[in-house]
mmCIF file of N, CA, C and O in Angstrom:
data_model
loop_
_atom_site.group_PDB
_atom_site.id
_atom_site.type_symbol
_atom_site.label_atom_id
_atom_site.label_comp_id
_atom_site.label_asym_id
_atom_site.label_seq_id
_atom_site.Cartn_x
_atom_site.Cartn_y
_atom_site.Cartn_z
ATOM 1 N N MET A 30 11.529 -6.400 -8.141
ATOM 2 C CA MET A 30 11.019 -5.575 -7.072
ATOM 3 C C MET A 30 9.889 -4.715 -7.627
ATOM 4 O O MET A 30 10.032 -4.100 -8.661
ATOM 5 N N HIS A 31 8.774 -4.699 -6.923
ATOM 6 C CA HIS A 31 7.625 -3.894 -7.326
ATOM 7 C C HIS A 31 7.359 -2.839 -6.267
ATOM 8 O O HIS A 31 6.700 -3.101 -5.289
ATOM 9 N N LEU A 32 7.900 -1.654 -6.448
ATOM 10 C CA LEU A 32 7.563 -0.520 -5.593
ATOM 11 C C LEU A 32 7.089 0.570 -6.533
ATOM 12 O O LEU A 32 7.872 1.150 -7.267
ATOM 13 N N ILE A 33 5.799 0.788 -6.561
ATOM 14 C CA ILE A 33 5.198 1.706 -7.509
ATOM 15 C C ILE A 33 4.730 2.939 -6.759
ATOM 16 O O ILE A 33 4.079 2.832 -5.732
ATOM 17 N N ASN A 34 5.050 4.102 -7.283
ATOM 18 C CA ASN A 34 4.673 5.351 -6.640
ATOM 19 C C ASN A 34 4.116 6.283 -7.703
ATOM 20 O O ASN A 34 4.831 7.063 -8.288
ATOM 21 N N LYS A 35 2.834 6.140 -7.997
ATOM 22 C CA LYS A 35 2.221 7.003 -8.995
ATOM 23 C C LYS A 35 0.736 7.132 -8.695
ATOM 24 O O LYS A 35 0.170 6.303 -7.987
ATOM 25 N N PRO A 36 0.088 8.146 -9.256
ATOM 26 C CA PRO A 36 -1.349 8.302 -9.023
ATOM 27 C C PRO A 36 -2.126 7.101 -9.548
ATOM 28 O O PRO A 36 -1.799 6.551 -10.595
ATOM 29 N N GLN A 37 -3.124 6.709 -8.795
ATOM 30 C CA GLN A 37 -3.970 5.587 -9.201
ATOM 31 C C GLN A 37 -5.397 6.100 -9.344
ATOM 32 O O GLN A 37 -5.882 6.810 -8.482
ATOM 33 N N HIS A 38 -6.048 5.738 -10.410
ATOM 34 C CA HIS A 38 -7.439 6.111 -10.616
ATOM 35 C C HIS A 38 -8.306 4.917 -10.241
ATOM 36 O O HIS A 38 -7.868 3.775 -10.281
ATOM 37 N N MET A 39 -9.543 5.189 -9.873
ATOM 38 C CA MET A 39 -10.444 4.132 -9.406
ATOM 39 C C MET A 39 -10.521 2.969 -10.390
ATOM 40 O O MET A 39 -10.510 1.820 -9.998
ATOM 41 N N SER A 40 -10.588 3.247 -11.685
ATOM 42 C CA SER A 40 -10.712 2.169 -12.669
ATOM 43 C C SER A 40 -9.468 1.284 -12.674
ATOM 44 O O SER A 40 -9.558 0.067 -12.799
ATOM 45 N N LYS A 41 -8.326 1.888 -12.510
ATOM 46 C CA LYS A 41 -7.085 1.109 -12.491
ATOM 47 C C LYS A 41 -6.895 0.376 -11.171
ATOM 48 O O LYS A 41 -6.211 -0.625 -11.117
ATOM 49 N N PHE A 42 -7.483 0.890 -10.098
ATOM 50 C CA PHE A 42 -7.345 0.256 -8.796
ATOM 51 C C PHE A 42 -7.902 -1.160 -8.836
ATOM 52 O O PHE A 42 -7.297 -2.083 -8.304
ATOM 53 N N GLY A 43 -9.042 -1.351 -9.490
ATOM 54 C CA GLY A 43 -9.633 -2.688 -9.624
ATOM 55 C C GLY A 43 -8.690 -3.656 -10.305
ATOM 56 O O GLY A 43 -8.594 -4.818 -9.916
ATOM 57 N N GLU A 44 -7.966 -3.185 -11.304
ATOM 58 C CA GLU A 44 -6.985 -4.033 -11.993
ATOM 59 C C GLU A 44 -5.824 -4.381 -11.075
ATOM 60 O O GLU A 44 -5.300 -5.490 -11.121
ATOM 61 N N LEU A 45 -5.413 -3.430 -10.244
ATOM 62 C CA LEU A 45 -4.276 -3.652 -9.351
ATOM 63 C C LEU A 45 -4.569 -4.689 -8.278
ATOM 64 O O LEU A 45 -3.682 -5.444 -7.890
ATOM 65 N N ILE A 46 -5.806 -4.714 -7.775
ATOM 66 C CA ILE A 46 -6.112 -5.609 -6.659
ATOM 67 C C ILE A 46 -6.590 -6.982 -7.112
ATOM 68 O O ILE A 46 -6.601 -7.911 -6.325
ATOM 69 N N ASP A 47 -6.962 -7.112 -8.366
ATOM 70 C CA ASP A 47 -7.506 -8.383 -8.852
ATOM 71 C C ASP A 47 -6.391 -9.269 -9.397
ATOM 72 O O ASP A 47 -6.409 -9.675 -10.554
ATOM 73 N N VAL A 48 -5.408 -9.551 -8.566
ATOM 74 C CA VAL A 48 -4.281 -10.415 -8.930
ATOM 75 C C VAL A 48 -4.106 -11.468 -7.841
ATOM 76 O O VAL A 48 -4.563 -11.293 -6.716
ATOM 77 N N ASN A 49 -3.436 -12.556 -8.191
ATOM 78 C CA ASN A 49 -3.311 -13.669 -7.241
ATOM 79 C C ASN A 49 -2.068 -13.584 -6.363
ATOM 80 O O ASN A 49 -1.658 -14.574 -5.771
ATOM 81 N N ILE A 50 -1.471 -12.416 -6.273
ATOM 82 C CA ILE A 50 -0.382 -12.185 -5.332
ATOM 83 C C ILE A 50 -0.806 -11.048 -4.400
ATOM 84 O O ILE A 50 -1.648 -10.230 -4.770
ATOM 85 N N PRO A 51 -0.253 -11.001 -3.197
ATOM 86 C CA PRO A 51 -0.606 -9.906 -2.294
ATOM 87 C C PRO A 51 -0.123 -8.560 -2.846
ATOM 88 O O PRO A 51 0.960 -8.468 -3.423
ATOM 89 N N VAL A 52 -0.950 -7.545 -2.673
ATOM 90 C CA VAL A 52 -0.603 -6.182 -3.059
ATOM 91 C C VAL A 52 -0.725 -5.321 -1.803
ATOM 92 O O VAL A 52 -1.801 -5.189 -1.241
ATOM 93 N N LEU A 53 0.407 -4.786 -1.363
ATOM 94 C CA LEU A 53 0.445 -3.932 -0.179
ATOM 95 C C LEU A 53 0.396 -2.479 -0.628
ATOM 96 O O LEU A 53 1.253 -2.027 -1.380
ATOM 97 N N PHE A 54 -0.637 -1.767 -0.191
ATOM 98 C CA PHE A 54 -0.786 -0.348 -0.495
ATOM 99 C C PHE A 54 -0.410 0.473 0.721
ATOM 100 O O PHE A 54 -0.798 0.146 1.838
ATOM 101 N N ASP A 55 0.332 1.548 0.472
ATOM 102 C CA ASP A 55 0.675 2.515 1.508
ATOM 103 C C ASP A 55 0.029 3.835 1.114
ATOM 104 O O ASP A 55 0.410 4.441 0.115
ATOM 105 N N PHE A 56 -0.980 4.263 1.867
ATOM 106 C CA PHE A 56 -1.602 5.564 1.650
ATOM 107 C C PHE A 56 -0.837 6.563 2.504
ATOM 108 O O PHE A 56 -0.780 6.426 3.720
ATOM 109 N N TYR A 57 -0.259 7.571 1.842
ATOM 110 C CA TYR A 57 0.627 8.509 2.536
ATOM 111 C C TYR A 57 0.397 9.923 2.019
ATOM 112 O O TYR A 57 -0.315 10.143 1.034
ATOM 113 N N SER A 58 1.037 10.879 2.666
ATOM 114 C CA SER A 58 1.018 12.272 2.235
ATOM 115 C C SER A 58 2.449 12.784 2.188
ATOM 116 O O SER A 58 3.240 12.519 3.102
ATOM 117 N N GLU A 59 2.760 13.528 1.136
ATOM 118 C CA GLU A 59 4.075 14.162 1.049
ATOM 119 C C GLU A 59 4.275 15.177 2.184
ATOM 120 O O GLU A 59 5.389 15.510 2.524
ATOM 121 N N LEU A 60 3.180 15.631 2.764
ATOM 122 C CA LEU A 60 3.246 16.618 3.841
ATOM 123 C C LEU A 60 3.545 15.979 5.196
ATOM 124 O O LEU A 60 3.799 16.681 6.168
ATOM 125 N N ASP A 61 3.534 14.666 5.260
ATOM 126 C CA ASP A 61 3.740 13.932 6.510
ATOM 127 C C ASP A 61 5.227 13.650 6.700
ATOM 128 O O ASP A 61 5.877 13.091 5.814
ATOM 129 N N GLU A 62 5.754 14.001 7.856
ATOM 130 C CA GLU A 62 7.178 13.807 8.148
ATOM 131 C C GLU A 62 7.598 12.340 8.116
ATOM 132 O O GLU A 62 8.743 12.020 7.809
ATOM 133 N N LYS A 63 6.686 11.438 8.452
ATOM 134 C CA LYS A 63 7.026 10.021 8.557
ATOM 135 C C LYS A 63 7.115 9.327 7.197
ATOM 136 O O LYS A 63 7.520 8.180 7.114
ATOM 137 N N THR A 64 6.766 10.027 6.130
ATOM 138 C CA THR A 64 6.735 9.435 4.798
ATOM 139 C C THR A 64 8.086 8.844 4.407
ATOM 140 O O THR A 64 8.153 7.742 3.883
ATOM 141 N N SER A 65 9.169 9.560 4.652
ATOM 142 C CA SER A 65 10.476 9.070 4.225
ATOM 143 C C SER A 65 10.871 7.801 4.974
ATOM 144 O O SER A 65 11.449 6.883 4.385
ATOM 145 N N GLU A 66 10.544 7.704 6.257
ATOM 146 C CA GLU A 66 10.847 6.496 7.024
ATOM 147 C C GLU A 66 10.059 5.299 6.500
ATOM 148 O O GLU A 66 10.595 4.206 6.348
ATOM 149 N N MET A 67 8.780 5.506 6.230
ATOM 150 C CA MET A 67 7.953 4.421 5.701
ATOM 151 C C MET A 67 8.416 4.031 4.307
ATOM 152 O O MET A 67 8.390 2.858 3.949
ATOM 153 N N HIS A 68 8.852 5.010 3.521
ATOM 154 C CA HIS A 68 9.321 4.712 2.172
ATOM 155 C C HIS A 68 10.512 3.752 2.232
ATOM 156 O O HIS A 68 10.576 2.796 1.452
ATOM 157 N N LEU A 69 11.420 3.986 3.149
ATOM 158 C CA LEU A 69 12.578 3.094 3.291
ATOM 159 C C LEU A 69 12.137 1.684 3.697
ATOM 160 O O LEU A 69 12.634 0.689 3.165
ATOM 161 N N ALA A 70 11.203 1.589 4.616
ATOM 162 C CA ALA A 70 10.696 0.281 5.045
ATOM 163 C C ALA A 70 10.020 -0.433 3.878
ATOM 164 O O ALA A 70 10.222 -1.633 3.669
ATOM 165 N N LEU A 71 9.239 0.307 3.095
ATOM 166 C CA LEU A 71 8.540 -0.298 1.962
ATOM 167 C C LEU A 71 9.506 -0.760 0.870
ATOM 168 O O LEU A 71 9.280 -1.785 0.229
ATOM 169 N N ARG A 72 10.580 -0.031 0.687
ATOM 170 C CA ARG A 72 11.605 -0.473 -0.279
ATOM 171 C C ARG A 72 12.210 -1.808 0.166
ATOM 172 O O ARG A 72 12.428 -2.699 -0.643
ATOM 173 N N ASP A 73 12.444 -1.931 1.474
ATOM 174 C CA ASP A 73 12.978 -3.186 2.015
ATOM 175 C C ASP A 73 11.976 -4.325 1.831
ATOM 176 O O ASP A 73 12.357 -5.448 1.508
ATOM 177 N N VAL A 74 10.696 -4.047 2.042
ATOM 178 C CA VAL A 74 9.649 -5.058 1.856
ATOM 179 C C VAL A 74 9.621 -5.504 0.397
ATOM 180 O O VAL A 74 9.624 -6.701 0.097
ATOM 181 N N ALA A 75 9.606 -4.537 -0.515
ATOM 182 C CA ALA A 75 9.566 -4.856 -1.942
ATOM 183 C C ALA A 75 10.794 -5.671 -2.358
ATOM 184 O O ALA A 75 10.675 -6.651 -3.109
ATOM 185 N N ALA A 76 11.959 -5.295 -1.855
ATOM 186 C CA ALA A 76 13.185 -6.020 -2.198
ATOM 187 C C ALA A 76 13.168 -7.447 -1.643
ATOM 188 O O ALA A 76 13.566 -8.393 -2.312
ATOM 189 N N ALA A 77 12.676 -7.603 -0.422
ATOM 190 C CA ALA A 77 12.665 -8.921 0.218
ATOM 191 C C ALA A 77 11.670 -9.876 -0.450
ATOM 192 O O ALA A 77 11.933 -11.068 -0.552
ATOM 193 N N LEU A 78 10.551 -9.349 -0.909
ATOM 194 C CA LEU A 78 9.501 -10.211 -1.464
ATOM 195 C C LEU A 78 9.612 -10.395 -2.971
ATOM 196 O O LEU A 78 9.021 -11.324 -3.522
ATOM 197 N N GLY A 79 10.343 -9.526 -3.643
ATOM 198 C CA GLY A 79 10.540 -9.668 -5.083
ATOM 199 C C GLY A 79 9.227 -9.745 -5.843
ATOM 200 O O GLY A 79 8.316 -8.953 -5.616
ATOM 201 N N ASP A 80 9.115 -10.730 -6.731
ATOM 202 C CA ASP A 80 7.924 -10.887 -7.570
ATOM 203 C C ASP A 80 6.779 -11.608 -6.862
ATOM 204 O O ASP A 80 5.739 -11.828 -7.466
ATOM 205 N N LYS A 81 6.963 -11.969 -5.604
ATOM 206 C CA LYS A 81 5.909 -12.670 -4.860
ATOM 207 C C LYS A 81 4.794 -11.741 -4.412
ATOM 208 O O LYS A 81 3.721 -12.188 -4.042
ATOM 209 N N ALA A 82 5.062 -10.429 -4.429
ATOM 210 C CA ALA A 82 4.080 -9.433 -3.975
ATOM 211 C C ALA A 82 4.393 -8.101 -4.636
ATOM 212 O O ALA A 82 5.477 -7.911 -5.185
ATOM 213 N N LYS A 83 3.431 -7.186 -4.563
ATOM 214 C CA LYS A 83 3.640 -5.826 -5.048
ATOM 215 C C LYS A 83 3.477 -4.869 -3.877
ATOM 216 O O LYS A 83 2.691 -5.116 -2.973
ATOM 217 N N VAL A 84 4.225 -3.773 -3.931
ATOM 218 C CA VAL A 84 4.111 -2.698 -2.951
ATOM 219 C C VAL A 84 3.814 -1.426 -3.737
ATOM 220 O O VAL A 84 4.573 -1.052 -4.625
ATOM 221 N N ILE A 85 2.702 -0.781 -3.415
ATOM 222 C CA ILE A 85 2.277 0.394 -4.163
ATOM 223 C C ILE A 85 1.983 1.534 -3.195
ATOM 224 O O ILE A 85 1.216 1.380 -2.253
ATOM 225 N N LYS A 86 2.618 2.677 -3.452
ATOM 226 C CA LYS A 86 2.401 3.868 -2.640
ATOM 227 C C LYS A 86 1.335 4.718 -3.318
ATOM 228 O O LYS A 86 1.409 4.972 -4.504
ATOM 229 N N ILE A 87 0.362 5.172 -2.521
ATOM 230 C CA ILE A 87 -0.721 6.010 -3.019
ATOM 231 C C ILE A 87 -0.683 7.345 -2.280
ATOM 232 O O ILE A 87 -0.908 7.394 -1.072
ATOM 233 N N GLU A 88 -0.395 8.428 -2.993
ATOM 234 C CA GLU A 88 -0.339 9.751 -2.404
ATOM 235 C C GLU A 88 -1.766 10.282 -2.296
ATOM 236 O O GLU A 88 -2.461 10.416 -3.304
ATOM 237 N N VAL A 89 -2.232 10.536 -1.071
ATOM 238 C CA VAL A 89 -3.648 10.828 -0.841
ATOM 239 C C VAL A 89 -4.125 12.124 -1.491
ATOM 240 O O VAL A 89 -5.261 12.187 -1.969
ATOM 241 N N GLU A 90 -3.277 13.147 -1.522
ATOM 242 C CA GLU A 90 -3.698 14.413 -2.117
ATOM 243 C C GLU A 90 -3.956 14.276 -3.615
ATOM 244 O O GLU A 90 -4.788 14.972 -4.181
ATOM 245 N N LYS A 91 -3.249 13.386 -4.274
ATOM 246 C CA LYS A 91 -3.409 13.182 -5.717
ATOM 247 C C LYS A 91 -4.448 12.112 -6.035
ATOM 248 O O LYS A 91 -4.759 11.892 -7.201
ATOM 249 N N ASN A 92 -4.966 11.448 -5.034
ATOM 250 C CA ASN A 92 -5.901 10.337 -5.227
ATOM 251 C C ASN A 92 -7.060 10.433 -4.240
ATOM 252 O O ASN A 92 -7.379 9.489 -3.536
ATOM 253 N N ARG A 93 -7.690 11.582 -4.215
ATOM 254 C CA ARG A 93 -8.758 11.840 -3.237
ATOM 255 C C ARG A 93 -9.945 10.890 -3.401
ATOM 256 O O ARG A 93 -10.499 10.422 -2.415
ATOM 257 N N GLU A 94 -10.344 10.610 -4.640
ATOM 258 C CA GLU A 94 -11.501 9.740 -4.858
ATOM 259 C C GLU A 94 -11.258 8.354 -4.266
ATOM 260 O O GLU A 94 -12.104 7.807 -3.557
ATOM 261 N N LEU A 95 -10.102 7.787 -4.539
ATOM 262 C CA LEU A 95 -9.751 6.469 -4.013
ATOM 263 C C LEU A 95 -9.628 6.514 -2.495
ATOM 264 O O LEU A 95 -10.142 5.634 -1.792
ATOM 265 N N THR A 96 -8.956 7.530 -1.977
ATOM 266 C CA THR A 96 -8.772 7.683 -0.536
ATOM 267 C C THR A 96 -10.121 7.756 0.183
ATOM 268 O O THR A 96 -10.325 7.103 1.208
ATOM 269 N N GLU A 97 -11.038 8.523 -0.375
ATOM 270 C CA GLU A 97 -12.364 8.645 0.233
ATOM 271 C C GLU A 97 -13.160 7.352 0.108
ATOM 272 O O GLU A 97 -13.841 6.941 1.050
ATOM 273 N N ALA A 98 -13.063 6.686 -1.034
ATOM 274 C CA ALA A 98 -13.804 5.436 -1.242
ATOM 275 C C ALA A 98 -13.365 4.364 -0.247
ATOM 276 O O ALA A 98 -14.180 3.564 0.217
ATOM 277 N N LEU A 99 -12.083 4.358 0.109
ATOM 278 C CA LEU A 99 -11.561 3.375 1.060
ATOM 279 C C LEU A 99 -11.577 3.895 2.497
ATOM 280 O O LEU A 99 -11.108 3.217 3.405
ATOM 281 N N ARG A 100 -12.111 5.075 2.679
ATOM 282 C CA ARG A 100 -12.246 5.694 4.001
ATOM 283 C C ARG A 100 -10.916 5.771 4.752
ATOM 284 O O ARG A 100 -10.822 5.420 5.937
ATOM 285 N N VAL A 101 -9.895 6.204 4.057
ATOM 286 C CA VAL A 101 -8.580 6.389 4.669
ATOM 287 C C VAL A 101 -8.603 7.719 5.417
ATOM 288 O O VAL A 101 -8.786 8.765 4.816
ATOM 289 N N LYS A 102 -8.438 7.644 6.730
ATOM 290 C CA LYS A 102 -8.492 8.839 7.575
ATOM 291 C C LYS A 102 -7.157 9.135 8.249
ATOM 292 O O LYS A 102 -6.850 10.268 8.557
ATOM 293 N N THR A 103 -6.387 8.094 8.541
ATOM 294 C CA THR A 103 -5.127 8.229 9.264
ATOM 295 C C THR A 103 -3.986 7.814 8.343
ATOM 296 O O THR A 103 -4.114 6.871 7.570
ATOM 297 N N LEU A 104 -2.862 8.534 8.462
ATOM 298 C CA LEU A 104 -1.704 8.214 7.630
ATOM 299 C C LEU A 104 -0.524 7.818 8.493
ATOM 300 O O LEU A 104 -0.341 8.386 9.558
ATOM 301 N N PRO A 105 0.258 6.875 8.048
ATOM 302 C CA PRO A 105 -0.023 6.061 6.869
ATOM 303 C C PRO A 105 -1.105 5.024 7.161
ATOM 304 O O PRO A 105 -1.268 4.588 8.295
ATOM 305 N N THR A 106 -1.830 4.638 6.132
ATOM 306 C CA THR A 106 -2.735 3.495 6.203
ATOM 307 C C THR A 106 -2.196 2.454 5.242
ATOM 308 O O THR A 106 -1.908 2.758 4.082
ATOM 309 N N LEU A 107 -2.040 1.253 5.737
ATOM 310 C CA LEU A 107 -1.507 0.139 4.954
ATOM 311 C C LEU A 107 -2.615 -0.881 4.743
ATOM 312 O O LEU A 107 -3.307 -1.248 5.691
ATOM 313 N N ILE A 108 -2.784 -1.326 3.499
ATOM 314 C CA ILE A 108 -3.838 -2.275 3.156
ATOM 315 C C ILE A 108 -3.261 -3.345 2.244
ATOM 316 O O ILE A 108 -2.522 -3.034 1.314
ATOM 317 N N ILE A 109 -3.620 -4.595 2.515
ATOM 318 C CA ILE A 109 -3.217 -5.707 1.641
ATOM 319 C C ILE A 109 -4.455 -6.255 0.958
ATOM 320 O O ILE A 109 -5.450 -6.571 1.614
ATOM 321 N N TYR A 110 -4.368 -6.376 -0.364
ATOM 322 C CA TYR A 110 -5.403 -7.022 -1.172
ATOM 323 C C TYR A 110 -4.805 -8.250 -1.844
ATOM 324 O O TYR A 110 -3.611 -8.288 -2.148
ATOM 325 N N LYS A 111 -5.658 -9.239 -2.077
ATOM 326 C CA LYS A 111 -5.278 -10.398 -2.874
ATOM 327 C C LYS A 111 -6.554 -10.932 -3.521
ATOM 328 O O LYS A 111 -7.578 -11.062 -2.850
ATOM 329 N N ASN A 112 -6.491 -11.217 -4.803
ATOM 330 C CA ASN A 112 -7.649 -11.707 -5.557
ATOM 331 C C ASN A 112 -8.867 -10.798 -5.386
ATOM 332 O O ASN A 112 -9.993 -11.267 -5.268
ATOM 333 N N GLY A 113 -8.633 -9.503 -5.352
ATOM 334 C CA GLY A 113 -9.719 -8.542 -5.272
ATOM 335 C C GLY A 113 -10.312 -8.333 -3.896
ATOM 336 O O GLY A 113 -11.222 -7.536 -3.725
ATOM 337 N N GLU A 114 -9.808 -9.026 -2.880
ATOM 338 C CA GLU A 114 -10.354 -8.916 -1.521
ATOM 339 C C GLU A 114 -9.352 -8.256 -0.585
ATOM 340 O O GLU A 114 -8.163 -8.570 -0.616
ATOM 341 N N MET A 115 -9.875 -7.373 0.278
ATOM 342 C CA MET A 115 -9.028 -6.800 1.307
ATOM 343 C C MET A 115 -8.748 -7.886 2.337
ATOM 344 O O MET A 115 -9.652 -8.499 2.874
ATOM 345 N N LYS A 116 -7.469 -8.138 2.599
ATOM 346 C CA LYS A 116 -7.066 -9.181 3.540
ATOM 347 C C LYS A 116 -6.597 -8.624 4.881
ATOM 348 O O LYS A 116 -6.691 -9.290 5.903
ATOM 349 N N TRP A 117 -6.065 -7.403 4.864
ATOM 350 C CA TRP A 117 -5.484 -6.823 6.078
ATOM 351 C C TRP A 117 -5.464 -5.319 5.925
ATOM 352 O O TRP A 117 -5.293 -4.801 4.823
ATOM 353 N N ARG A 118 -5.649 -4.619 7.047
ATOM 354 C CA ARG A 118 -5.604 -3.158 7.022
ATOM 355 C C ARG A 118 -5.166 -2.672 8.384
ATOM 356 O O ARG A 118 -5.628 -3.176 9.413
ATOM 357 N N GLN A 119 -4.286 -1.659 8.387
ATOM 358 C CA GLN A 119 -3.852 -1.067 9.644
ATOM 359 C C GLN A 119 -3.358 0.343 9.379
ATOM 360 O O GLN A 119 -2.737 0.616 8.355
ATOM 361 N N SER A 120 -3.622 1.209 10.322
ATOM 362 C CA SER A 120 -3.102 2.573 10.248
ATOM 363 C C SER A 120 -1.920 2.696 11.190
ATOM 364 O O SER A 120 -1.874 2.047 12.227
ATOM 365 N N GLY A 121 -0.975 3.529 10.809
ATOM 366 C CA GLY A 121 0.216 3.743 11.627
ATOM 367 C C GLY A 121 1.437 3.100 11.009
ATOM 368 O O GLY A 121 1.343 2.238 10.142
ATOM 369 N N GLU A 122 2.572 3.551 11.462
ATOM 370 C CA GLU A 122 3.840 3.066 10.925
ATOM 371 C C GLU A 122 4.096 1.611 11.297
ATOM 372 O O GLU A 122 3.714 1.172 12.385
ATOM 373 N N GLN A 123 4.744 0.899 10.392
ATOM 374 C CA GLN A 123 5.165 -0.484 10.623
ATOM 375 C C GLN A 123 6.600 -0.616 10.140
ATOM 376 O O GLN A 123 6.980 0.018 9.150
ATOM 377 N N ASP A 124 7.381 -1.452 10.785
ATOM 378 C CA ASP A 124 8.739 -1.664 10.312
ATOM 379 C C ASP A 124 8.738 -2.725 9.208
ATOM 380 O O ASP A 124 7.768 -3.464 9.035
ATOM 381 N N ALA A 125 9.817 -2.780 8.467
ATOM 382 C CA ALA A 125 9.910 -3.675 7.313
ATOM 383 C C ALA A 125 9.735 -5.138 7.705
ATOM 384 O O ALA A 125 9.007 -5.886 7.041
ATOM 385 N N ALA A 126 10.371 -5.570 8.785
ATOM 386 C CA ALA A 126 10.292 -6.977 9.199
ATOM 387 C C ALA A 126 8.852 -7.384 9.498
ATOM 388 O O ALA A 126 8.401 -8.464 9.099
ATOM 389 N N THR A 127 8.122 -6.513 10.186
ATOM 390 C CA THR A 127 6.721 -6.804 10.501
ATOM 391 C C THR A 127 5.896 -6.904 9.228
ATOM 392 O O THR A 127 5.101 -7.834 9.062
ATOM 393 N N LEU A 128 6.089 -5.950 8.320
ATOM 394 C CA LEU A 128 5.324 -5.965 7.071
ATOM 395 C C LEU A 128 5.644 -7.189 6.218
ATOM 396 O O LEU A 128 4.746 -7.787 5.624
ATOM 397 N N ILE A 129 6.896 -7.580 6.174
ATOM 398 C CA ILE A 129 7.274 -8.773 5.407
ATOM 399 C C ILE A 129 6.558 -9.997 5.971
ATOM 400 O O ILE A 129 5.984 -10.796 5.231
ATOM 401 N N THR A 130 6.547 -10.140 7.282
ATOM 402 C CA THR A 130 5.868 -11.255 7.926
ATOM 403 C C THR A 130 4.373 -11.254 7.610
ATOM 404 O O THR A 130 3.794 -12.298 7.289
ATOM 405 N N ILE A 131 3.754 -10.082 7.669
ATOM 406 C CA ILE A 131 2.312 -9.995 7.404
ATOM 407 C C ILE A 131 2.020 -10.339 5.946
ATOM 408 O O ILE A 131 1.107 -11.113 5.670
ATOM 409 N N VAL A 132 2.767 -9.776 5.013
ATOM 410 C CA VAL A 132 2.528 -10.064 3.589
ATOM 411 C C VAL A 132 2.737 -11.548 3.301
ATOM 412 O O VAL A 132 1.980 -12.155 2.543
ATOM 413 N N GLN A 133 3.740 -12.158 3.912
ATOM 414 C CA GLN A 133 4.026 -13.576 3.671
ATOM 415 C C GLN A 133 2.870 -14.467 4.086
ATOM 416 O O GLN A 133 2.700 -15.560 3.532
ATOM 417 N N GLU A 134 2.039 -14.022 5.011
ATOM 418 C CA GLU A 134 0.863 -14.795 5.413
ATOM 419 C C GLU A 134 -0.112 -14.981 4.246
ATOM 420 O O GLU A 134 -0.920 -15.915 4.262
ATOM 421 N N TYR A 135 -0.050 -14.110 3.266
ATOM 422 C CA TYR A 135 -1.000 -14.131 2.143
ATOM 423 C C TYR A 135 -0.395 -14.630 0.847
ATOM 424 O O TYR A 135 -1.026 -14.566 -0.203
ATOM 425 N N LEU A 136 0.830 -15.156 0.899
ATOM 426 C CA LEU A 136 1.461 -15.702 -0.319
ATOM 427 C C LEU A 136 0.811 -16.995 -0.743
ATOM 428 O O LEU A 136 0.271 -17.721 0.026
#
């Protein structure tokens, strides 16, 4: 299971997205009430997909440069990258089943 929750710097972000498996990013804020609900959904996604994909949480207050570079304005914002390319992006909450289905499209 890959559920990573730590600050990401721009230089490391390139390494994270340049892989041949889907990487689902959740841009969130600790100040947002919905964070805990999304965290549970993301844990389910990570558990269901195992090593086939990665799920990475990005806390916007600690990663302002990255957040601004990707023009994240609404929380949560969910983005899928694969092989260095953005494949999917959506703002707003999603349930685990929906996210699993979307990520599986990029396996």
